[in-house]
XYZ file of C-alpha atoms in Angstrom:
708
model
C -30.350 -20.638 -3.346
C -28.318 -21.197 -0.254
C -27.005 -18.355 0.464
C -28.269 -14.789 0.220
C -26.655 -12.656 -2.484
C -25.024 -9.476 -1.657
C -26.989 -5.965 -2.058
C -24.803 -3.960 -4.835
C -24.272 -1.270 -2.558
C -24.330 -2.044 1.151
C -22.477 0.174 3.006
C -18.460 -0.371 3.790
C -18.869 -0.623 7.438
C -21.421 -3.080 7.380
C -19.441 -5.500 5.449
C -17.727 -8.349 6.916
C -14.139 -8.766 5.496
C -11.394 -11.926 4.960
C -7.969 -10.897 5.698
C -6.437 -10.592 2.257
C -2.628 -10.102 2.717
C -0.540 -11.891 5.189
C 2.443 -9.200 6.659
C 4.030 -11.373 8.675
C 7.834 -11.402 7.875
C 8.041 -8.281 6.343
C 10.453 -6.444 7.747
C 12.573 -9.197 7.798
C 12.369 -9.331 3.887
C 12.875 -5.782 4.073
C 16.187 -5.942 5.676
C 17.319 -8.895 2.952
C 15.642 -6.400 0.061
C 18.053 -3.428 1.184
C 21.306 -4.805 0.591
C 20.123 -6.461 -2.128
C 18.922 -2.764 -3.263
C 22.905 -1.959 -3.180
C 23.723 -3.228 -6.219
C 24.687 -0.516 -8.265
C 21.839 -1.189 -11.191
C 19.421 -0.278 -9.021
C 21.399 2.077 -7.132
C 21.616 4.076 -10.178
C 18.059 4.681 -10.190
C 17.869 7.146 -7.447
C 20.323 10.087 -8.502
C 20.112 11.867 -4.998
C 21.014 8.302 -3.150
C 23.483 7.243 -5.554
C 25.756 10.062 -4.912
C 25.440 8.565 -1.372
C 26.344 5.211 -2.380
C 29.645 6.528 -4.456
C 30.519 8.755 -1.282
C 30.489 5.893 0.886
C 32.327 3.796 -0.975
C 35.028 6.754 -1.759
C 35.383 7.304 2.076
C 35.627 3.681 2.407
C 38.936 3.701 0.237
C 40.664 7.408 2.725
C 39.666 5.099 5.456
C 41.880 2.185 4.019
C 44.397 4.486 2.987
C 43.955 8.434 4.128
C 46.593 9.890 2.034
C 44.897 8.202 -1.011
C 43.992 11.537 -2.586
C 47.380 13.738 -0.877
C 49.160 14.123 2.090
C 46.136 14.949 4.753
C 47.540 17.634 7.526
C 46.642 15.841 10.530
C 47.322 12.441 12.549
C 46.779 9.361 10.216
C 44.959 7.311 12.951
C 42.862 10.121 13.496
C 41.617 10.789 10.610
C 41.279 6.533 9.921
C 39.010 6.913 12.762
C 37.437 9.719 11.169
C 36.992 8.279 7.826
C 35.750 5.083 9.103
C 32.818 6.237 10.854
C 32.205 8.539 8.104
C 31.949 5.047 5.889
C 29.468 3.771 8.426
C 27.006 6.092 8.469
C 26.836 6.902 4.869
C 26.999 3.018 4.200
C 23.494 3.308 6.818
C 21.860 6.008 5.444
C 21.728 4.490 1.928
C 20.340 1.165 4.161
C 17.905 3.234 5.362
C 16.384 4.494 2.004
C 16.629 1.380 0.289
C 14.737 -0.325 4.054
C 12.054 2.478 2.972
C 11.519 1.381 -0.097
C 11.540 -2.522 0.630
C 9.265 -2.039 2.770
C 6.366 -0.292 0.295
C 6.982 -2.409 -2.232
C 6.838 -5.596 0.431
C 3.375 -4.593 1.566
C 2.402 -4.811 -2.466
C 4.192 -7.977 -2.829
C 2.680 -9.686 0.453
C -0.659 -8.830 -1.151
C 0.650 -10.332 -4.735
C 1.443 -13.335 -2.988
C -1.967 -13.663 -1.393
C -3.474 -13.395 -5.225
C -1.203 -15.313 -6.508
C -2.739 -18.354 -4.234
C -5.825 -17.841 -6.070
C -4.487 -18.357 -9.542
C -4.111 -22.129 -10.683
C -4.796 -24.287 -13.183
C -8.228 -25.872 -12.567
C -10.264 -28.151 -14.642
C -12.523 -26.857 -17.267
C -15.800 -28.131 -18.926
C -15.449 -26.891 -22.460
C -18.820 -26.204 -24.106
C -18.583 -27.860 -27.358
C -20.587 -26.571 -30.492
C -22.657 -30.133 -30.025
C -23.713 -29.279 -26.902
C -21.357 -32.138 -25.201
C -18.367 -31.269 -22.784
C -14.540 -31.195 -23.092
C -12.800 -31.586 -19.454
C -9.737 -29.106 -20.221
C -6.793 -27.364 -17.840
C -8.494 -23.534 -17.508
C -4.523 -22.460 -19.210
C -6.139 -23.625 -22.659
C -9.100 -21.744 -22.210
C -9.155 -18.694 -25.077
C -11.176 -15.757 -25.532
C -14.762 -16.573 -26.830
C -14.956 -20.183 -25.190
C -18.132 -21.408 -23.818
C -17.642 -23.195 -20.184
C -20.084 -25.061 -17.870
C -19.273 -24.186 -13.973
C -21.308 -26.291 -11.419
C -21.961 -25.595 -7.625
C -18.706 -25.833 -5.258
C -16.706 -26.086 -8.712
C -13.702 -23.037 -8.903
C -14.181 -20.456 -11.484
C -11.667 -21.247 -14.170
C -11.208 -17.946 -15.991
C -12.783 -13.960 -16.566
C -15.772 -14.232 -18.283
C -19.489 -13.103 -18.607
C -22.697 -15.304 -17.712
C -24.685 -15.812 -20.336
C -26.819 -18.833 -19.080
C -28.055 -19.253 -15.670
C -27.967 -18.070 -12.046
C -25.892 -18.905 -8.722
C -24.043 -17.591 -5.720
C -20.183 -16.562 -6.175
C -17.686 -16.540 -3.267
C -15.564 -13.589 -4.284
C -14.066 -13.197 -0.906
C -10.623 -13.950 -2.452
C -10.801 -11.066 -4.706
C -12.926 -9.013 -2.519
C -12.224 -9.712 0.809
C -16.363 -10.084 1.702
C -17.364 -13.247 2.690
C -20.881 -12.674 1.485
C -21.897 -14.483 -1.292
C -23.018 -12.223 -4.436
C -25.429 -13.510 -6.967
C -24.499 -13.807 -10.606
C -26.310 -14.050 -13.281
C -27.125 -12.861 -16.943
C -28.452 -9.727 -18.610
C -27.573 -7.259 -16.214
C -23.920 -5.280 -16.405
C -23.653 -5.348 -12.494
C -24.547 -9.193 -12.299
C -22.565 -10.793 -15.008
C -19.498 -10.449 -15.118
C -16.919 -13.118 -12.960
C -13.529 -13.344 -12.233
C -11.258 -16.490 -12.142
C -10.235 -17.860 -9.017
C -13.657 -17.518 -7.341
C -16.041 -20.090 -6.568
C -19.222 -21.010 -7.344
C -21.714 -21.995 -4.249
C -24.803 -22.626 -5.673
C -26.535 -23.860 -9.144
C -24.330 -23.826 -12.194
C -23.770 -21.137 -14.708
C -22.826 -20.743 -18.916
C -20.043 -18.590 -19.080
C -18.133 -16.791 -22.063
C -14.642 -16.503 -21.346
C -13.681 -12.875 -21.950
C -10.125 -13.255 -21.535
C -6.751 -15.536 -22.491
C -4.586 -17.096 -20.129
C -1.962 -14.511 -18.496
C -4.350 -11.529 -19.362
C -7.199 -12.105 -16.412
C -7.862 -9.959 -14.020
C -5.783 -11.291 -11.309
C -2.990 -11.717 -13.640
C -3.153 -7.813 -14.271
C -3.685 -7.433 -10.106
C -1.094 -8.941 -9.479
C 0.945 -7.276 -11.725
C -0.095 -4.418 -10.254
C 0.153 -4.116 -7.055
C 3.993 -6.085 -7.605
C 5.835 -2.286 -6.448
C 8.764 -2.991 -8.348
C 6.766 -3.031 -11.638
C 5.070 0.561 -10.544
C 6.697 3.070 -13.166
C 7.368 6.635 -11.959
C 4.168 9.350 -12.529
C 4.914 12.775 -14.146
C 4.725 14.901 -11.051
C 7.610 12.009 -9.286
C 9.738 12.495 -12.317
C 9.606 16.346 -12.356
C 10.280 15.976 -8.501
C 12.975 13.834 -9.252
C 14.848 15.439 -12.029
C 14.504 18.683 -9.424
C 15.984 17.150 -6.673
C 19.038 15.657 -9.439
C 19.866 19.217 -9.981
C 19.927 20.078 -6.757
C 22.188 17.717 -5.363
C 24.638 18.711 -9.062
C 24.522 21.925 -8.111
C 26.044 21.038 -4.495
C 28.149 18.382 -6.351
C 29.777 20.980 -8.252
C 30.209 23.520 -5.229
C 31.637 20.962 -2.830
C 33.873 19.535 -6.117
C 35.049 23.089 -6.379
C 36.076 23.950 -2.731
C 39.415 22.780 -2.528
C 40.583 25.247 -4.634
C 39.456 28.167 -2.730
C 40.453 26.642 0.666
C 44.303 26.573 -0.986
C 43.607 29.922 -1.683
C 42.825 30.937 0.944
C 44.875 28.812 3.093
C 47.977 30.305 1.562
C 46.551 33.614 2.428
C 45.719 32.532 6.124
C 49.553 31.313 6.457
C 50.924 34.663 5.682
C 49.219 36.230 8.115
C 48.647 34.318 10.903
C 50.634 30.997 11.204
C 51.520 27.500 8.786
C 49.431 26.058 11.754
C 45.995 27.660 11.128
C 46.247 27.265 7.629
C 46.652 23.359 7.872
C 43.423 23.361 9.938
C 41.791 24.708 7.427
C 43.173 22.567 4.771
C 42.201 19.575 7.125
C 38.511 20.372 6.802
C 38.570 19.943 3.267
C 39.876 16.641 3.103
C 37.761 14.071 0.874
C 35.835 12.550 3.519
C 34.876 15.730 4.976
C 33.716 17.014 1.516
C 31.623 13.907 0.739
C 30.049 14.343 4.467
C 29.638 18.070 3.880
C 27.566 17.280 0.453
C 24.757 14.407 1.685
C 24.498 16.599 4.414
C 23.639 19.608 2.272
C 21.871 17.479 -0.904
C 18.036 16.852 0.337
C 18.940 12.796 1.260
C 15.941 12.743 3.173
C 13.231 12.893 0.386
C 15.488 11.074 -1.780
C 14.895 8.385 0.362
C 11.883 8.173 0.565
C 10.346 9.461 -2.560
C 10.032 6.111 -3.949
C 8.386 4.800 -0.835
C 5.692 7.873 -0.889
C 4.619 6.785 -4.457
C 4.500 3.203 -3.951
C 2.890 3.619 -0.393
C -0.152 5.582 -2.047
C -0.614 2.852 -4.555
C -1.214 0.374 -1.815
C -3.439 2.590 0.453
C -5.682 2.743 -2.514
C -5.271 -1.422 -2.470
C -5.545 -1.568 0.870
C -9.022 0.248 0.015
C -9.806 -2.604 -2.153
C -9.399 -0.304 -5.361
C -6.708 -2.143 -8.191
C -5.212 1.098 -10.004
C -3.569 0.706 -13.430
C -0.534 2.816 -11.862
C 0.583 5.775 -10.109
C -0.330 7.919 -12.320
C -3.825 7.444 -12.009
C -4.107 7.883 -8.148
C -1.828 10.910 -8.141
C -4.488 11.935 -10.508
C -6.914 11.599 -8.197
C -5.343 14.481 -6.087
C -5.771 16.620 -8.743
C -8.756 16.050 -10.078
C -11.138 19.738 -10.451
C -14.726 17.648 -11.225
C -16.204 14.508 -10.430
C -19.053 13.525 -12.415
C -21.233 11.146 -10.147
C -24.167 8.690 -10.938
C -27.202 9.759 -9.267
C -28.829 6.157 -8.989
C -26.025 3.826 -6.572
C -23.642 6.589 -6.086
C -25.955 9.619 -4.375
C -28.756 7.398 -4.024
C -29.103 3.657 -3.031
C -30.152 3.313 -6.442
C -32.634 0.417 -5.903
C -35.698 2.637 -6.470
C -38.972 1.498 -4.783
C -42.723 1.625 -5.795
C -44.540 3.444 -2.944
C -48.196 5.200 -4.192
C -49.649 4.718 -7.192
C -51.489 8.095 -8.300
C -53.988 7.921 -10.559
C -55.199 10.468 -13.033
C -58.392 11.022 -15.814
C -60.845 9.399 -13.345
C -59.208 6.261 -13.266
C -59.168 4.912 -9.797
C -56.229 3.145 -7.695
C -57.421 -0.410 -8.070
C -57.132 0.608 -11.902
C -53.742 1.637 -11.800
C -52.431 -0.774 -10.011
C -53.827 -3.517 -12.412
C -51.910 -1.860 -15.206
C -48.669 -1.408 -13.548
C -48.826 -5.096 -12.804
C -49.504 -5.548 -15.785
C -46.326 -3.527 -17.609
C -43.957 -4.776 -15.280
C -44.246 -8.655 -15.361
C -41.494 -9.265 -17.447
C -39.450 -6.648 -15.564
C -37.052 -8.208 -13.385
C -35.298 -4.933 -12.258
C -35.565 -3.979 -8.046
C -38.198 -1.362 -9.364
C -40.047 -3.554 -11.388
C -40.759 -5.871 -8.333
C -41.398 -3.410 -6.186
C -44.401 -2.237 -8.366
C -45.495 -5.478 -9.062
C -44.881 -6.187 -4.462
C -47.105 -3.067 -4.421
C -50.098 -3.964 -6.758
C -50.556 -7.074 -4.879
C -51.304 -5.407 -1.706
C -54.674 -4.533 -4.182
C -55.277 -8.150 -5.377
C -54.742 -7.516 -8.527
C -54.928 -10.895 -10.213
C -53.324 -11.428 -14.195
C -56.424 -13.175 -16.101
C -54.061 -14.287 -19.081
C -51.569 -17.019 -19.779
C -48.509 -15.106 -19.102
C -46.741 -17.469 -22.023
C -49.119 -16.201 -24.534
C -47.897 -12.536 -23.254
C -44.780 -11.090 -24.889
C -42.441 -8.804 -22.340
C -40.761 -4.898 -24.049
C -37.627 -4.314 -22.267
C -36.779 -0.837 -21.290
C -34.256 1.107 -23.509
C -32.281 4.400 -22.781
C -34.033 5.146 -26.336
C -37.537 5.039 -25.673
C -37.078 5.153 -21.998
C -39.907 2.684 -21.048
C -40.826 -0.809 -20.516
C -44.297 -2.775 -20.747
C -45.872 -5.808 -22.181
C -47.803 -6.982 -25.104
C -50.831 -8.893 -23.938
C -52.770 -11.893 -25.889
C -55.203 -9.852 -26.528
C -53.622 -7.212 -28.471
C -53.587 -4.701 -25.772
C -50.200 -2.997 -25.014
C -49.524 -2.041 -22.018
C -46.465 0.338 -20.822
C -44.352 2.237 -17.709
C -42.140 4.803 -18.191
C -40.548 8.649 -17.789
C -43.810 10.704 -18.150
C -42.824 11.992 -21.485
C -42.085 9.598 -23.180
C -45.649 8.047 -22.407
C -46.808 10.962 -23.416
C -45.213 10.553 -26.853
C -46.821 6.640 -27.016
C -50.294 7.398 -26.647
C -50.232 10.435 -28.909
C -49.045 8.283 -31.462
C -51.935 5.874 -30.861
C -54.186 9.031 -31.257
C -54.974 9.147 -27.677
C -54.554 12.638 -25.320
C -52.510 13.733 -22.017
C -54.937 14.265 -19.149
C -55.343 17.306 -17.793
C -54.065 16.084 -14.202
C -50.928 13.837 -15.407
C -48.987 17.169 -15.006
C -49.900 17.791 -11.568
C -49.147 14.033 -10.688
C -46.017 14.427 -12.082
C -45.134 17.468 -10.196
C -46.269 16.392 -6.661
C -43.740 13.410 -7.133
C -40.835 15.344 -8.765
C -41.068 17.874 -5.905
C -40.772 14.829 -3.055
C -37.891 13.903 -4.688
C -38.935 10.915 -6.434
C -39.581 9.096 -9.856
C -42.493 9.466 -11.442
C -43.206 6.621 -13.671
C -46.639 7.197 -16.212
C -48.442 3.849 -17.201
C -50.649 3.507 -19.811
C -52.527 0.856 -21.937
C -53.029 1.607 -25.122
C -53.819 5.536 -25.935
C -55.017 5.701 -22.466
C -52.687 7.106 -19.500
C -53.955 5.375 -15.735
C -51.850 7.272 -13.403
C -48.244 7.922 -12.275
C -46.254 5.002 -10.082
C -44.208 6.957 -6.985
C -40.948 5.780 -6.860
C -38.575 6.420 -3.892
C -35.024 7.106 -3.939
C -33.278 7.987 -0.449
C -29.803 10.239 -0.956
C -26.929 8.375 1.397
C -26.186 9.893 4.572
C -23.362 11.638 4.722
C -23.290 12.827 1.326
C -23.773 16.795 1.468
C -20.556 17.108 4.254
C -18.428 14.812 1.871
C -19.338 17.233 -0.513
C -18.711 20.439 0.812
C -15.263 18.955 2.205
C -14.402 18.271 -1.663
C -15.835 22.224 -2.325
C -13.394 23.472 -0.339
C -10.564 21.694 -1.709
C -11.945 22.811 -4.944
C -13.388 20.119 -6.583
C -16.893 20.335 -8.376
C -19.224 17.467 -8.466
C -21.745 17.397 -11.153
C -24.732 14.738 -10.605
C -26.106 12.947 -13.847
C -29.457 11.075 -13.730
C -32.245 10.035 -16.193
C -34.487 11.760 -13.926
C -36.556 14.843 -15.282
C -35.190 18.612 -14.267
C -37.357 18.580 -11.403
C -37.208 15.631 -9.544
C -33.071 16.116 -10.685
C -32.980 19.583 -8.835
C -34.261 18.525 -5.314
C -31.889 15.318 -5.293
C -29.028 17.365 -6.066
C -30.577 20.228 -4.030
C -30.456 17.482 -0.750
C -27.321 15.926 -1.790
C -25.283 18.827 -2.025
C -23.868 18.629 -5.252
C -22.727 21.861 -8.023
C -24.058 20.863 -10.656
C -26.408 18.401 -11.992
C -27.321 17.226 -15.785
C -31.187 15.786 -15.683
C -32.434 13.349 -18.383
C -29.264 12.157 -19.339
C -28.091 9.327 -21.454
C -25.610 7.762 -22.071
C -23.753 9.911 -24.566
C -24.233 12.680 -22.074
C -21.856 11.301 -19.934
C -18.662 11.609 -22.111
C -20.043 14.970 -23.479
C -19.596 16.393 -20.074
C -16.269 15.048 -19.325
C -15.105 16.362 -22.670
C -16.568 19.989 -21.707
C -14.681 20.201 -18.152
C -11.640 18.877 -19.771
C -11.965 21.819 -22.963
C -11.758 24.233 -20.318
C -8.204 22.770 -18.891
C -10.229 20.353 -15.543
C -9.203 17.206 -14.293
C -12.049 15.304 -14.302
C -13.016 11.467 -13.089
C -16.297 9.462 -12.440
C -17.682 6.173 -12.126
C -19.266 3.441 -13.936
C -20.203 -0.653 -14.196
C -21.962 -1.155 -17.635
C -20.414 -1.493 -21.348
C -22.329 2.094 -22.508
C -19.762 3.571 -19.632
C -17.098 2.551 -21.083
C -16.221 5.563 -24.007
C -16.835 7.717 -20.699
C -14.890 5.946 -18.259
C -11.386 6.157 -20.771
C -12.299 9.602 -21.373
C -12.047 10.574 -17.867
C -8.921 11.168 -16.147
C -9.337 8.833 -13.333
C -11.947 6.141 -14.469
C -13.386 4.017 -11.452
C -15.033 0.700 -12.773
C -17.190 -1.521 -10.853
C -15.710 -5.039 -10.652
C -19.276 -6.390 -10.886
C -19.758 -4.581 -14.027
C -19.062 -5.729 -17.775
C -15.174 -6.196 -18.664
C -15.526 -3.676 -21.198
C -16.056 -1.137 -18.359
C -13.005 -2.709 -16.290
C -10.532 -2.918 -19.387
C -11.667 1.313 -20.343
C -11.016 2.200 -16.516
C -7.814 2.984 -14.959
C -9.398 1.714 -11.362
C -11.072 -1.100 -10.294
C -13.001 -0.896 -7.055
C -13.424 -4.563 -5.786
C -15.481 -3.734 -3.634
C -18.032 -2.263 -6.310
C -19.262 1.033 -4.225
C -19.235 3.847 -6.327
C -19.034 6.461 -3.831
C -15.262 5.419 -3.106
C -14.843 7.430 -5.939
C -14.865 10.495 -3.485
C -11.995 8.611 -0.959
C -10.093 8.334 -3.710
C -9.918 11.873 -4.413
C -9.074 11.864 -0.832
C -6.292 9.414 -0.930
C -4.519 11.263 -4.494
C -4.939 14.685 -2.383
C -3.096 12.552 0.820
C -0.345 11.397 -1.502
C 0.640 15.101 -2.996
C 0.382 16.836 0.674
C 3.011 13.731 2.156
C 4.466 14.743 -0.824
C 4.867 18.036 -0.538
C 5.522 18.364 3.307
C 8.612 16.039 3.448
C 9.906 17.682 0.417
C 9.289 20.798 2.450
C 10.654 19.233 5.665
C 13.544 17.778 3.377
C 14.927 20.969 2.061
C 15.040 22.592 5.296
C 16.497 20.314 7.035
C 19.481 21.499 5.338
C 19.574 25.121 6.895
C 20.181 23.754 10.511
C 23.168 21.174 8.909
C 24.330 24.279 7.208
C 25.059 26.047 10.730
C 25.942 22.370 11.980
C 29.036 21.813 9.647
C 30.123 25.047 8.032
C 31.797 27.378 10.919
C 33.324 24.353 12.598
C 35.113 22.758 9.474
C 35.987 26.380 8.093
C 36.284 28.205 11.732
C 39.859 28.548 10.745
C 38.602 30.900 7.816
C 37.238 33.079 10.371
C 33.361 32.326 10.431
C 33.126 29.945 14.116
C 31.480 33.086 14.649
C 28.441 31.014 13.050
C 28.639 27.979 15.083
C 25.671 29.256 16.752
C 24.853 25.900 18.262
C 28.243 25.678 19.913
C 29.287 22.368 18.911
C 32.261 20.805 20.575
C 34.096 20.465 17.477
C 34.479 19.771 13.738
C 35.100 16.261 14.202
C 31.419 15.688 16.122
C 29.883 18.302 13.907
C 30.559 16.281 11.044
C 29.536 12.757 12.724
C 26.697 14.606 14.970
C 24.574 15.985 11.243
C 25.608 12.289 9.321
C 23.886 10.604 11.962
C 21.064 12.606 12.589
C 21.099 12.633 8.326
C 20.786 8.786 8.597
C 18.443 8.508 11.269
C 15.366 10.695 10.369
C 15.006 8.714 7.084
C 13.903 5.831 9.247
C 12.238 7.637 11.962
C 9.980 9.174 8.594
C 9.187 6.042 7.353
C 5.803 5.816 9.041
C 4.253 9.130 7.705
C 5.631 8.333 4.506
C 3.764 5.075 4.474
C 1.118 6.178 6.062
C 0.397 9.693 4.324
C -0.078 13.211 6.359
C -2.858 13.350 7.451
C -5.510 14.428 4.947
C -7.326 17.703 5.943
C -10.043 19.012 3.814
C -8.310 22.680 2.869
C -7.614 24.870 -0.185
C -4.566 24.530 -1.810
C -2.967 28.116 -0.362
C -4.656 26.969 3.010
C -2.475 23.920 2.680
C 0.766 25.458 1.512
C 0.786 27.782 4.391
C 0.384 24.997 6.952
C 2.706 22.591 5.043
C 5.403 25.822 5.372
C 4.348 26.350 9.121
C 4.613 22.481 9.984
C 7.201 21.308 8.228
C 9.129 23.982 6.748
C 9.306 25.827 10.096
C 9.394 22.369 11.758
C 12.171 21.044 9.274
C 14.867 23.852 10.637
C 14.146 23.347 14.165
C 14.533 19.600 14.765
C 17.675 19.142 13.150
C 18.896 21.881 15.153
C 17.606 19.875 18.420
C 18.845 16.757 17.398
C 22.080 17.547 16.106
C 23.125 19.326 19.525
C 21.711 16.359 21.359
C 23.923 13.945 19.218
C 27.068 16.383 19.899
C 26.307 16.636 23.805
C 26.337 13.024 23.629
C 29.378 11.653 21.144
C 33.067 11.471 22.955
C 34.455 14.108 20.442
C 35.938 17.092 22.391
């Protein structure tokens, strides 16, 4: 091998990344896209901003002809100037909202462009039934075709390695420079992705996806923000905003009738001049200004950007989500189902000690353990052989005449059938007990003591036997990843329950569970237990997330509300899940819950801020434009005039959208608080802040403006 392989579970912090996405020219493209989105069909997708868009057209028309909808009770030139300023501000309000969405989409499109650069029509060598090779283009490959790839060649399509072993450069997909070892027969190392490059040796690969349906193709379609479908929560909020907009539209539309009625009364009581002043306050341009100031334009302009940015944050975390629904579901998760191996612990359990029983010696246990592990290519099996070699144990037979027995979830043991007819096995203690009893043997009395000793240490005990005799126990050491207890505590404070699944016995599982700090655990779990646990939690009305990488994980990944598949896993797992982790780091599911909650918090915070803004704008506009109706005393901000109040409020209304774009894209800082604590915090910061900020900003703009 020319290149060392990457360990499947090394920490993210230790990984060397290569830049994947070029963000140069992002804002220039976003500005251009902002004008493209002015097309009526595009604008109509956002009901709140569409009202502003229509209002801009109407105010533009009354700028050209102030008397278009009736004779105005004011100087025509002054009215034309005011209408023109209102039109310009409303236009920029729409433009800023388009810009926010375009920036969010641009980040996703930049990532898609970088992925498209890896996708090209490469040459593939198809293996024909007679064993010969045929040179064809990668676009001609179909699911089930078998190809041969040699060192330095690009892998032409998604597939499973069925023969050979080699290092693959996946930096184009994962951003990691370290090569990954690929070989057949294992869930975590047999899957390859089209567009990656083989660095050493050669592989025989079975294609698993037709052209246009490969992993990179699906990634490109998913990260394109423009293709994003709205989530149920986003749709519900859009409907709410549309209803609020409709209510204010009806209120403002009926206002001229009331104004005329009141003006007639004022004309009789106070004179025609006061009445005309009131009627001037109800001109079309001013009513549109009032409508735009009252409807929730801030959240209306940022809502789409928040959702797109949520998916983008997940993508920046090297996770591809199949939809915004999956990202949002992460924020609503109630239960987190985690495999112990590779997620809570490092996964590569290593043999640490041989413990003899039944009057055998350590050397006897080492010899049987080595014989049982000769055909075991797992890290655990190799560590057993390595530990046994310290005792100078040699195989005194021809290895080619022996037969390896693979581990299975049903038997829970593996081993070797020796040339002399003897059978050596290693596996779970209860499985080995059943094996020797089936051959007429008996369980030594000191076996349970050795079993409990290893279990109480948090290790995994494997019993070893030959035919009907148990020789001892292998102590496999498993280490809990640092920092998990604190992270599980954060999830607990947010109301998320953590459940650990492990094939270990109950004692070992309880020790690991206590050390890791999970809320519950399932010991001696089978693949079927995963889906049973998920269904049980869902039957209680909970949303469940889990990780997996193997074919046997696919049903559970499909059943879970959030299924995170490892990129190094099988094609079946990746197709069943609604998220794929390019780094193949199972612990990342914990981070995705945080990102999902951050998305919901950000949307809630900015909605609160937007609606709170309206309170200040009420006091800015209404008392000044309808002062003649006797509500001038409510002008507590002391704004100079109706014109100044309107322009100041609209300028603030427009500028607050680009000012909040960074917060919408980056998200509100996440804090591990309960739902009640978050609600109180958001009301205090974004509710109270949403009331205070406009008062200050509108007053400052009013002071700066030259209106009197």
